[in-house]
Short mmCIF file of C-alpha atoms in Angstrom, two decimals:
data_model
loop_
_atom_site.label_atom_id
_atom_site.label_comp_id
_atom_site.label_asym_id
_atom_site.label_seq_id
_atom_site.Cartn_x
_atom_site.Cartn_y
_atom_site.Cartn_z
CA UNK A 1 16.25 -30.22 117.18
CA UNK A 2 13.64 -27.48 116.81
CA UNK A 3 15.04 -26.62 113.44
CA UNK A 4 14.74 -30.25 112.08
CA UNK A 5 11.00 -30.56 113.19
CA UNK A 6 10.44 -27.29 111.55
CA UNK A 7 12.09 -28.73 108.30
CA UNK A 8 10.10 -31.77 108.84
CA UNK A 9 6.51 -29.74 109.08
CA UNK A 10 7.53 -27.77 106.16
CA UNK A 11 8.33 -30.88 104.04
CA UNK A 12 4.75 -32.44 105.11
CA UNK A 13 3.29 -28.93 104.49
CA UNK A 14 4.63 -28.70 101.15
CA UNK A 15 3.73 -32.68 100.48
CA UNK A 16 0.38 -31.94 101.80
CA UNK A 17 0.11 -28.76 99.56
CA UNK A 18 1.11 -30.81 96.42
CA UNK A 19 -1.35 -33.55 97.32
CA UNK A 20 -4.10 -31.15 97.69
CA UNK A 21 -3.05 -29.62 94.12
CA UNK A 22 -2.88 -33.00 92.58
CA UNK A 23 -6.63 -33.74 94.15
CA UNK A 24 -7.96 -30.52 92.95
CA UNK A 25 -6.45 -31.40 89.51
CA UNK A 26 -7.91 -35.01 89.51
CA UNK A 27 -11.44 -33.16 90.63
CA UNK A 28 -11.26 -31.01 87.87
CA UNK A 29 -10.57 -33.57 85.25
CA UNK A 30 -13.14 -35.86 86.93
CA UNK A 31 -15.86 -33.03 86.30
CA UNK A 32 -14.63 -32.16 82.60
CA UNK A 33 -15.08 -36.09 82.02
CA UNK A 34 -18.48 -35.62 83.51
CA UNK A 35 -19.39 -32.90 81.11
CA UNK A 36 -18.49 -34.89 77.98
CA UNK A 37 -20.05 -37.78 79.03
CA UNK A 38 -23.34 -35.92 79.77
CA UNK A 39 -23.05 -34.01 76.53
CA UNK A 40 -22.54 -37.39 74.70
CA UNK A 41 -25.51 -39.16 76.61
CA UNK A 42 -27.62 -35.98 75.60
CA UNK A 43 -26.81 -36.24 72.05
CA UNK A 44 -27.21 -40.12 71.78
CA UNK A 45 -30.94 -39.45 73.72
CA UNK A 46 -31.62 -36.76 71.12
CA UNK A 47 -30.71 -39.16 68.16
CA UNK A 48 -32.80 -42.00 69.80
CA UNK A 49 -35.68 -39.68 69.96
CA UNK A 50 -35.54 -38.71 66.27
CA UNK A 51 -35.32 -42.53 65.17
CA UNK A 52 -38.41 -43.07 67.88
CA UNK A 53 -40.57 -40.28 66.07
CA UNK A 54 -39.18 -41.74 62.62
CA UNK A 55 -40.31 -45.24 63.74
CA UNK A 56 -43.75 -44.10 65.15
CA UNK A 57 -44.78 -42.41 62.09
CA UNK A 58 -43.99 -45.34 59.73
CA UNK A 59 -45.75 -47.76 62.23
CA UNK A 60 -48.85 -45.19 61.74
CA UNK A 61 -48.25 -45.11 58.07
CA UNK A 62 -48.15 -49.00 57.84
CA UNK A 63 -51.38 -49.27 60.38
CA UNK A 64 -53.12 -46.74 57.69
CA UNK A 65 -52.12 -48.70 54.73
CA UNK A 66 -53.26 -52.11 56.35
CA UNK A 67 -56.80 -50.53 57.14
CA UNK A 68 -57.07 -49.30 53.67
CA UNK A 69 -55.81 -52.67 51.95
CA UNK A 70 -57.87 -54.66 54.36
CA UNK A 71 -61.04 -52.40 53.43
CA UNK A 72 -60.20 -52.63 49.85
CA UNK A 73 -60.26 -56.83 50.22
CA UNK A 74 -63.37 -56.40 52.24
CA UNK A 75 -65.12 -54.73 49.37
CA UNK A 76 -63.46 -56.97 46.63
CA UNK A 77 -64.64 -60.02 48.67
CA UNK A 78 -68.33 -58.84 49.01
CA UNK A 79 -68.33 -58.03 45.16
CA UNK A 80 -67.00 -61.43 44.42
CA UNK A 81 -69.65 -63.17 46.76
CA UNK A 82 -72.49 -61.07 44.99
CA UNK A 83 -71.11 -62.09 41.56
CA UNK A 84 -70.75 -65.67 42.67
CA UNK A 85 -74.56 -65.85 44.01
CA UNK A 86 -75.87 -64.01 40.64
CA UNK A 87 -73.71 -66.63 38.59
CA UNK A 88 -75.31 -69.38 40.29
CA UNK A 89 -78.89 -67.99 39.22
CA UNK A 90 -77.67 -67.16 35.59
CA UNK A 91 -78.17 -63.49 36.16
CA UNK A 92 -75.65 -60.64 34.85
CA UNK A 93 -77.62 -57.58 36.23
CA UNK A 94 -79.79 -56.87 39.08
CA UNK A 95 -81.83 -53.94 40.36
CA UNK A 96 -80.61 -52.08 43.39
CA UNK A 97 -83.24 -52.37 46.41
CA UNK A 98 -82.83 -48.73 47.12
CA UNK A 99 -83.43 -46.83 44.02
CA UNK A 100 -84.20 -49.64 41.48
CA UNK A 101 -81.49 -48.83 38.83
CA UNK A 102 -80.10 -51.67 37.05
CA UNK A 103 -76.64 -52.69 37.95
CA UNK A 104 -74.33 -54.68 35.80
CA UNK A 105 -72.74 -57.05 37.94
CA UNK A 106 -69.64 -57.33 35.80
CA UNK A 107 -68.73 -53.69 35.91
CA UNK A 108 -69.19 -53.62 39.73
CA UNK A 109 -65.87 -52.76 41.53
CA UNK A 110 -67.20 -51.75 45.24
CA UNK A 111 -70.43 -53.13 46.67
CA UNK A 112 -72.14 -50.13 46.48
CA UNK A 113 -74.74 -48.81 43.93
CA UNK A 114 -73.14 -46.59 41.17
CA UNK A 115 -76.30 -44.60 41.06
CA UNK A 116 -77.40 -43.93 44.86
CA UNK A 117 -74.22 -45.51 47.02
CA UNK A 118 -76.46 -47.65 48.79
CA UNK A 119 -74.46 -50.74 50.18
CA UNK A 120 -75.17 -54.12 48.64
CA UNK A 121 -75.47 -57.29 51.23
CA UNK A 122 -76.87 -59.77 49.29
CA UNK A 123 -77.96 -60.97 45.87
CA UNK A 124 -81.59 -61.95 45.59
CA UNK A 125 -82.43 -63.79 42.51
CA UNK A 126 -85.60 -63.10 40.28
CA UNK A 127 -88.98 -64.36 41.70
CA UNK A 128 -91.51 -65.47 38.96
CA UNK A 129 -91.26 -65.55 35.22
CA UNK A 130 -90.79 -61.61 34.72
CA UNK A 131 -89.33 -60.59 37.98
CA UNK A 132 -85.74 -59.13 37.93
CA UNK A 133 -82.99 -59.96 40.32
CA UNK A 134 -82.18 -57.53 43.21
CA UNK A 135 -79.38 -56.38 45.12
CA UNK A 136 -80.45 -56.10 48.83
CA UNK A 137 -78.99 -53.09 50.64
CA UNK A 138 -78.19 -52.35 54.25
CA UNK A 139 -75.54 -52.46 56.26
CA UNK A 140 -73.04 -55.47 56.32
CA UNK A 141 -72.56 -56.98 59.86
CA UNK A 142 -69.41 -55.89 61.22
CA UNK A 143 -68.09 -59.11 61.84
CA UNK A 144 -67.71 -61.70 58.84
CA UNK A 145 -67.46 -65.33 58.86
CA UNK A 146 -64.09 -66.44 60.43
CA UNK A 147 -63.47 -63.08 62.06
CA UNK A 148 -62.65 -62.79 65.65
CA UNK A 149 -62.68 -59.96 68.12
CA UNK A 150 -58.95 -59.12 67.33
CA UNK A 151 -59.52 -58.23 63.76
CA UNK A 152 -57.14 -55.43 63.89
CA UNK A 153 -53.53 -56.94 65.58
CA UNK A 154 -52.22 -53.42 65.97
CA UNK A 155 -55.14 -52.04 68.23
CA UNK A 156 -53.34 -53.75 71.08
CA UNK A 157 -52.89 -50.54 72.78
CA UNK A 158 -49.01 -50.41 72.19
CA UNK A 159 -48.95 -46.49 73.45
CA UNK A 160 -48.86 -45.20 69.74
CA UNK A 161 -51.31 -42.59 68.78
CA UNK A 162 -52.65 -42.39 65.33
#
């Protein structure tokens, strides 16, 4: 009976040893898989970081271009307004209020004096028979008619630095 019990204990010990080996092997495979998953996630994160950097650069470039185009449109509109006012009064040229130089409104591409770079803000028609029209200078108002406080829709604080 003792030999029989000893044989059972031996089988149980061998079974326990087999189970322990299987568990150790399973644990090792789990950690190997864990390392593979961690490496995969690291690679994916690095790829996403590169894409975010590229998108951030593209957004900054688009914002810069929108500002440039908006400024050019603002200048074009200002020149059109000056030409329209001059046309209403039958004038083709006007004197710069700062330097007195004659400016041909048909050649004007920006609302700036080609001689002194003063910014034109208004057209003043000639007064009297011998007077000449004048382009008033100064700073244009920051907000134009119809503009609201959110002039730049991209400056909403999205966390993207210029």
